[in-house]
Amino acid sequence: MKALIISDSHGWTDKLEQLLDEKRNDVDQIFHCGDSELSPTQSPLKDVISVQGNCDIGQDFPEEWIEETDHGKMYFTHGHLYQVKSQLNSLVLRAEEVKADIACFGHTHVAVCFQEKGIVFINPGSIRLPSGRRDQTYCICELKKDLITVTYYTYDGQEMPELGGTFNRE
């Protein structure tokens, strides 16, 4: 399975739609880790699985989403309910609880991926308001039987090899 993962687009309708239109045919599914500040029925999100962020008040998004794939379980949340700006322990515990192979989150606007306790954690960063670097980012995650590969890109499509990684399935 190949998934496009984005987060924290904060109302960026036209640019979000442009990015999704360009990538839609290259992936099996698109996920948004919250703070789109859009309605689930708005055009850019029409076939995107999205979770609710702290800025998505009043929208009908789930707080978390679990996607079962042929090669593992993916867990999605925005992260604000797990205090990811100050620590990741609560998120790690929740990912373990749902038996996730991959846990995706946003909220911090910081692009990062790492493996802990056999789970690959992915924050795609923000495609509108990045933190810690100037590049607006998203990522593509590819799940295979024995490997999980995460590749980060700038909004303009330039690969960022220093951010991604390939992880063995544990």
Coordinates of N, CA and C in Angstrom, one line a residue:
M1 N 0.8 -1.2 0.0 CA 0.0 0.0 0.0 C 0.9 1.2 0.0
K2 N 0.5 2.2 -0.8 CA 1.2 3.5 -0.9 C 0.2 4.6 -0.4
A3 N 0.6 5.4 0.6 CA -0.3 6.4 1.1 C 0.4 7.8 1.1
L4 N -0.4 8.8 0.7 CA 0.0 10.2 0.8 C -0.5 10.6 2.2
I5 N 0.4 11.2 3.0 CA 0.0 11.7 4.3 C 0.4 13.2 4.4
I6 N -0.7 13.9 4.7 CA -0.5 15.4 4.9 C -1.1 15.8 6.2
S7 N -0.8 17.0 6.6 CA -1.4 17.5 7.9 C -1.3 19.0 7.9
D8 N -2.1 19.6 8.8 CA -2.0 21.0 9.1 C -2.0 22.0 7.9
S9 N -3.0 21.8 7.0 CA -3.1 22.7 5.8 C -3.8 24.0 6.2
H10 N -4.4 24.1 7.3 CA -5.0 25.3 7.8 C -5.7 26.2 6.8
G11 N -6.7 25.6 6.1 CA -7.6 26.4 5.2 C -7.0 26.6 3.8
W12 N -5.9 26.0 3.5 CA -5.3 26.2 2.2 C -6.0 25.4 1.1
T13 N -7.1 25.9 0.7 CA -8.0 25.1 -0.2 C -7.4 24.9 -1.6
D14 N -7.0 25.9 -2.3 CA -6.6 25.8 -3.7 C -5.3 25.0 -3.8
K15 N -4.3 25.4 -2.9 CA -3.0 24.7 -3.0 C -3.1 23.2 -2.6
L16 N -4.0 23.0 -1.6 CA -4.2 21.6 -1.2 C -4.8 20.8 -2.3
E17 N -5.8 21.4 -2.9 CA -6.4 20.7 -4.1 C -5.5 20.4 -5.2
Q18 N -4.6 21.4 -5.5 CA -3.6 21.2 -6.5 C -2.7 20.1 -6.2
L19 N -2.2 20.0 -5.0 CA -1.3 18.9 -4.6 C -1.9 17.6 -4.7
L20 N -3.2 17.5 -4.2 CA -3.9 16.2 -4.2 C -4.2 15.8 -5.6
D21 N -4.5 16.7 -6.5 CA -4.8 16.4 -7.9 C -3.5 15.8 -8.5
E22 N -2.4 16.4 -8.2 CA -1.1 15.9 -8.8 C -0.7 14.5 -8.3
K23 N -1.0 14.2 -7.0 CA -0.6 13.0 -6.4 C -1.6 11.8 -6.4
R24 N -2.8 12.2 -6.6 CA -3.9 11.2 -6.4 C -3.7 9.9 -7.1
N25 N -3.3 9.9 -8.3 CA -3.1 8.7 -9.1 C -1.8 7.9 -8.8
D26 N -0.9 8.5 -8.0 CA 0.3 7.8 -7.6 C 0.2 7.0 -6.3
V27 N -0.9 7.2 -5.6 CA -1.1 6.5 -4.3 C -2.4 5.7 -4.2
D28 N -2.4 4.8 -3.3 CA -3.7 4.1 -3.0 C -4.7 4.8 -2.2
Q29 N -4.2 5.6 -1.3 CA -5.1 6.4 -0.4 C -4.4 7.6 0.1
I30 N -5.2 8.6 0.4 CA -4.7 9.9 1.0 C -5.3 10.1 2.4
F31 N -4.4 10.5 3.3 CA -4.8 10.7 4.7 C -4.4 12.1 5.1
H32 N -5.3 12.8 5.9 CA -5.0 14.1 6.4 C -5.0 14.0 7.9
C33 N -3.9 14.4 8.6 CA -3.8 14.2 10.0 C -4.4 15.4 10.8
G34 N -5.3 16.1 10.2 CA -6.0 17.1 11.0 C -5.6 18.6 10.8
D35 N -6.4 19.5 11.2 CA -6.3 20.9 11.0 C -6.3 21.3 9.6
S36 N -7.2 20.7 8.8 CA -7.5 21.2 7.5 C -8.2 22.5 7.5
E37 N -9.1 22.7 8.5 CA -10.0 23.8 8.7 C -10.9 23.9 7.5
L38 N -11.3 22.7 7.0 CA -12.2 22.6 5.9 C -13.3 21.6 6.3
S39 N -14.4 21.6 5.6 CA -15.5 20.7 5.8 C -15.1 19.4 5.1
P40 N -15.5 18.2 5.7 CA -15.3 16.9 5.1 C -15.8 16.8 3.6
T41 N -16.8 17.6 3.3 CA -17.4 17.5 2.0 C -16.8 18.5 1.0
Q42 N -15.9 19.4 1.4 CA -15.3 20.3 0.5 C -14.4 19.6 -0.5
S43 N -14.3 20.1 -1.7 CA -13.7 19.4 -2.8 C -12.3 18.8 -2.5
P44 N -11.4 19.5 -1.9 CA -10.0 18.9 -1.7 C -10.1 17.6 -0.8
L45 N -11.1 17.5 0.1 CA -11.2 16.4 1.0 C -12.2 15.3 0.6
K46 N -12.7 15.4 -0.6 CA -13.8 14.5 -1.0 C -13.5 13.0 -0.9
D47 N -12.3 12.6 -1.2 CA -11.9 11.2 -1.1 C -10.7 11.0 -0.2
V48 N -10.5 11.9 0.8 CA -9.4 11.9 1.7 C -9.9 11.4 3.1
I49 N -9.2 10.5 3.7 CA -9.6 10.1 5.1 C -8.9 11.1 6.0
S50 N -9.7 11.8 6.8 CA -9.2 12.9 7.6 C -9.6 12.7 9.1
V51 N -8.7 13.1 10.0 CA -9.1 13.2 11.4 C -9.2 14.6 11.9
Q52 N -9.9 14.8 13.0 CA -10.1 16.1 13.5 C -8.9 16.7 14.3
G53 N -8.5 17.9 13.9 CA -7.5 18.6 14.6 C -8.1 19.6 15.6
N54 N -7.3 20.2 16.4 CA -7.8 21.2 17.3 C -8.4 22.5 16.7
C55 N -8.1 22.7 15.4 CA -8.6 23.8 14.7 C -9.8 23.4 13.8
D56 N -10.2 22.2 13.9 CA -11.3 21.7 13.1 C -12.6 21.7 13.8
I57 N -12.8 22.6 14.8 CA -14.0 22.6 15.6 C -15.3 22.7 14.8
G58 N -16.2 21.9 15.2 CA -17.5 21.9 14.5 C -17.6 21.1 13.2
Q59 N -16.5 20.5 12.8 CA -16.5 19.6 11.6 C -16.7 18.2 12.0
D60 N -17.2 17.4 11.1 CA -17.6 16.0 11.4 C -16.5 15.1 11.0
F61 N -15.3 15.2 11.6 CA -14.2 14.3 11.4 C -14.0 13.4 12.7
P62 N -13.6 12.2 12.5 CA -13.3 11.4 13.7 C -12.1 11.9 14.4
E63 N -12.0 11.6 15.7 CA -10.8 12.0 16.4 C -9.6 11.1 16.1
E64 N -9.9 9.9 15.6 CA -8.8 9.0 15.2 C -9.4 8.0 14.2
W65 N -8.5 7.4 13.4 CA -8.9 6.5 12.4 C -7.9 5.4 12.3
I66 N -8.4 4.2 12.1 CA -7.5 3.0 12.0 C -7.8 2.4 10.6
E67 N -6.7 2.3 9.9 CA -6.8 1.7 8.5 C -6.1 0.4 8.5
E68 N -6.9 -0.7 8.2 CA -6.3 -2.0 8.1 C -5.9 -2.2 6.6
T69 N -4.6 -2.6 6.4 CA -4.1 -2.9 5.1 C -3.6 -4.3 5.0
D70 N -3.3 -4.7 3.8 CA -2.8 -6.1 3.6 C -1.4 -6.3 4.4
H71 N -0.7 -5.2 4.6 CA 0.6 -5.3 5.2 C 0.7 -4.6 6.6
G72 N -0.4 -4.4 7.2 CA -0.3 -3.8 8.6 C -1.4 -2.8 8.9
K73 N -1.4 -2.4 10.1 CA -2.4 -1.5 10.6 C -1.8 -0.1 10.8
M74 N -2.6 0.9 10.2 CA -2.2 2.3 10.3 C -3.1 3.1 11.3
Y75 N -2.6 3.8 12.2 CA -3.4 4.6 13.1 C -3.1 6.1 12.9
F76 N -4.2 6.9 12.8 CA -4.2 8.3 12.5 C -4.8 9.1 13.6
T77 N -4.2 10.2 14.1 CA -4.8 11.1 15.0 C -4.1 12.4 14.8
H78 N -4.7 13.5 15.3 CA -4.0 14.8 15.1 C -2.8 14.9 16.1
G79 N -3.1 14.5 17.3 CA -2.0 14.5 18.3 C -2.3 15.4 19.5
H80 N -3.1 16.4 19.3 CA -3.4 17.4 20.4 C -4.0 16.7 21.6
L81 N -4.7 15.6 21.4 CA -5.3 14.9 22.5 C -4.3 14.1 23.3
Y82 N -3.1 13.9 22.7 CA -2.0 13.2 23.3 C -0.8 14.1 23.7
Q83 N -1.0 15.4 23.7 CA 0.0 16.3 24.1 C 1.3 16.2 23.4
V84 N 1.3 15.9 22.1 CA 2.5 15.6 21.3 C 3.5 16.8 21.2
K85 N 3.0 18.0 21.6 CA 4.0 19.1 21.5 C 4.9 19.0 22.7
S86 N 4.6 18.3 23.8 CA 5.4 18.2 24.9 C 6.0 16.9 25.2
Q87 N 5.4 15.8 24.7 CA 5.9 14.4 24.9 C 5.1 13.5 24.0
L88 N 5.7 12.3 23.7 CA 5.1 11.4 22.8 C 4.6 10.1 23.6
N89 N 4.9 10.0 24.9 CA 4.5 8.8 25.6 C 3.1 8.4 25.5
S90 N 2.1 9.4 25.6 CA 0.7 9.0 25.4 C 0.4 8.5 24.1
L91 N 1.0 9.1 23.0 CA 0.7 8.6 21.7 C 1.3 7.2 21.5
V92 N 2.5 7.0 22.0 CA 3.1 5.6 21.9 C 2.2 4.6 22.6
L93 N 1.7 4.9 23.7 CA 0.8 4.0 24.5 C -0.5 3.7 23.7
R94 N -1.0 4.8 23.1 CA -2.3 4.6 22.3 C -2.0 3.7 21.1
A95 N -0.9 4.0 20.4 CA -0.5 3.2 19.2 C -0.3 1.7 19.6
E96 N 0.3 1.5 20.7 CA 0.5 0.1 21.2 C -0.9 -0.5 21.5
E97 N -1.8 0.3 22.2 CA -3.1 -0.2 22.5 C -3.9 -0.7 21.3
V98 N -3.8 0.0 20.2 CA -4.6 -0.3 19.0 C -3.8 -1.3 18.1
K99 N -2.6 -1.7 18.6 CA -1.7 -2.6 17.9 C -1.3 -2.1 16.5
A100 N -1.0 -0.8 16.4 CA -0.6 -0.2 15.1 C 0.8 -0.6 14.7
D101 N 1.0 -0.7 13.4 CA 2.3 -0.9 12.8 C 2.9 0.5 12.5
I102 N 2.0 1.4 12.2 CA 2.3 2.8 11.9 C 1.4 3.7 12.6
A103 N 1.9 4.8 13.2 CA 1.1 5.8 13.9 C 1.4 7.2 13.2
C104 N 0.4 7.8 12.7 CA 0.6 9.1 12.0 C -0.1 10.2 12.8
F105 N 0.6 11.3 12.9 CA 0.0 12.4 13.7 C 0.5 13.8 13.1
G106 N -0.1 14.8 13.6 CA 0.3 16.2 13.1 C 0.5 17.1 14.3
H107 N -0.1 18.2 14.3 CA -0.2 19.2 15.4 C 1.1 20.0 15.7
T108 N 2.2 19.4 15.6 CA 3.5 20.1 15.9 C 4.0 20.8 14.7
H109 N 3.6 20.5 13.5 CA 4.0 21.1 12.3 C 5.5 20.7 12.0
V110 N 6.0 19.8 12.7 CA 7.4 19.3 12.5 C 7.5 18.0 11.8
A111 N 8.1 17.9 10.7 CA 8.3 16.7 9.9 C 9.3 15.8 10.6
V112 N 8.8 14.5 10.9 CA 9.7 13.6 11.6 C 9.1 12.2 11.4
C113 N 10.0 11.2 11.4 CA 9.6 9.8 11.4 C 10.7 9.0 12.2
F114 N 10.2 8.1 13.0 CA 11.1 7.2 13.8 C 10.4 6.0 14.1
Q115 N 11.1 5.0 14.6 CA 10.5 3.7 15.0 C 10.8 3.5 16.5
E116 N 9.7 3.2 17.2 CA 9.8 3.0 18.7 C 8.9 1.8 19.0
K117 N 9.4 0.9 19.8 CA 8.6 -0.3 20.2 C 8.0 -1.0 19.0
G118 N 8.7 -1.0 17.9 CA 8.3 -1.7 16.7 C 7.2 -1.0 15.9
I119 N 6.9 0.2 16.3 CA 5.9 1.0 15.6 C 6.6 2.2 14.9
V120 N 6.3 2.4 13.6 CA 6.8 3.6 12.9 C 5.9 4.8 13.1
F121 N 6.5 5.8 13.7 CA 5.7 7.1 13.9 C 6.0 8.1 12.9
I122 N 5.0 8.7 12.3 CA 5.2 9.6 11.2 C 4.4 10.9 11.5
N123 N 5.1 12.0 11.4 CA 4.5 13.3 11.3 C 4.9 13.9 10.0
P124 N 3.9 14.2 9.1 CA 4.3 14.7 7.8 C 4.7 16.2 7.8
G125 N 4.6 16.8 8.9 CA 4.9 18.3 9.0 C 3.7 19.0 8.6
S126 N 3.9 20.2 8.1 CA 2.7 21.0 7.7 C 3.0 21.5 6.2
I127 N 1.9 21.3 5.4 CA 2.1 21.8 4.0 C 1.8 23.3 3.9
R128 N 1.5 24.0 5.0 CA 1.2 25.4 5.0 C 2.1 26.2 5.9
L129 N 2.2 25.7 7.2 CA 2.9 26.5 8.2 C 3.9 25.6 9.0
P130 N 5.0 25.4 8.3 CA 6.0 24.5 8.9 C 6.7 25.1 10.2
S131 N 7.1 24.2 11.1 CA 7.8 24.6 12.3 C 9.2 23.9 12.3
G132 N 10.2 24.6 12.7 CA 11.5 24.0 12.8 C 12.3 24.0 11.5
R133 N 11.7 24.3 10.4 CA 12.3 24.4 9.1 C 11.4 25.3 8.2
R134 N 11.9 25.8 7.1 CA 11.0 26.6 6.2 C 10.2 25.8 5.2
D135 N 10.6 24.6 5.0 CA 10.0 23.8 3.9 C 8.6 23.3 4.3
Q136 N 7.7 23.5 3.5 CA 6.3 23.0 3.7 C 6.4 21.5 3.2
T137 N 5.9 20.6 4.0 CA 6.2 19.2 3.7 C 4.9 18.3 3.8
Y138 N 5.1 17.2 3.1 CA 4.1 16.1 3.2 C 5.0 14.8 3.0
C139 N 4.4 13.6 3.1 CA 5.2 12.4 2.9 C 4.3 11.4 2.2
I140 N 5.1 10.4 1.7 CA 4.5 9.2 1.1 C 5.0 8.0 1.9
C141 N 4.1 7.2 2.4 CA 4.5 6.0 3.1 C 4.1 4.8 2.3
E142 N 5.1 3.9 2.1 CA 4.8 2.7 1.4 C 5.0 1.5 2.3
L143 N 3.9 0.7 2.5 CA 3.9 -0.5 3.3 C 4.1 -1.7 2.4
K144 N 5.2 -2.5 2.8 CA 5.4 -3.8 2.1 C 5.4 -4.8 3.2
K145 N 5.5 -6.0 2.8 CA 5.5 -7.2 3.7 C 6.5 -7.0 4.9
D146 N 7.7 -6.7 4.5 CA 8.8 -6.6 5.5 C 9.4 -5.2 5.7
L147 N 9.0 -4.2 4.9 CA 9.5 -2.9 5.0 C 8.4 -1.8 5.0
I148 N 8.8 -0.7 5.7 CA 8.0 0.5 5.7 C 8.9 1.6 5.2
T149 N 8.6 2.2 4.1 CA 9.4 3.3 3.6 C 8.7 4.6 3.7
V150 N 9.3 5.7 4.3 CA 8.7 7.0 4.4 C 9.6 8.0 3.6
T151 N 9.0 8.6 2.7 CA 9.7 9.6 1.8 C 9.0 11.0 2.0
Y152 N 9.8 12.0 2.4 CA 9.3 13.3 2.5 C 9.6 14.2 1.3
Y153 N 8.6 15.1 1.1 CA 8.8 16.0 -0.1 C 8.4 17.4 0.4
T154 N 9.0 18.4 -0.3 CA 8.5 19.8 -0.2 C 7.2 19.9 -0.9
Y155 N 6.5 21.0 -0.6 CA 5.3 21.2 -1.3 C 5.5 21.2 -2.8
D156 N 6.6 21.7 -3.3 CA 6.9 21.8 -4.7 C 7.4 20.4 -5.3
G157 N 7.4 19.4 -4.5 CA 7.7 18.0 -5.0 C 9.2 17.6 -4.9
Q158 N 10.0 18.4 -4.3 CA 11.5 18.0 -4.1 C 11.6 17.0 -3.0
E159 N 12.2 15.9 -3.3 CA 12.5 14.9 -2.2 C 13.4 15.4 -1.2
M160 N 13.1 15.0 0.1 CA 14.0 15.4 1.2 C 14.5 14.2 1.9
P161 N 15.6 13.6 1.4 CA 16.1 12.3 1.9 C 16.6 12.4 3.3
E162 N 16.9 13.5 3.8 CA 17.4 13.6 5.2 C 16.2 13.4 6.2
L163 N 15.0 13.5 5.8 CA 13.9 13.3 6.7 C 13.3 11.9 6.7
G164 N 13.3 11.2 5.6 CA 12.7 9.9 5.5 C 13.4 8.8 6.1
G165 N 12.9 7.6 5.8 CA 13.6 6.4 6.3 C 13.0 5.1 5.8
T166 N 13.7 4.1 5.9 CA 13.2 2.7 5.7 C 13.3 1.9 6.9
F167 N 12.2 1.3 7.3 CA 12.2 0.6 8.6 C 11.8 -0.8 8.4
N168 N 12.5 -1.7 9.1 CA 12.2 -3.2 9.0 C 11.0 -3.4 9.9
R169 N 10.1 -4.3 9.4 CA 8.9 -4.6 10.2 C 9.4 -5.5 11.3
E170 N 9.0 -5.2 12.5 CA 9.5 -6.0 13.7 C 8.4 -6.9 14.1

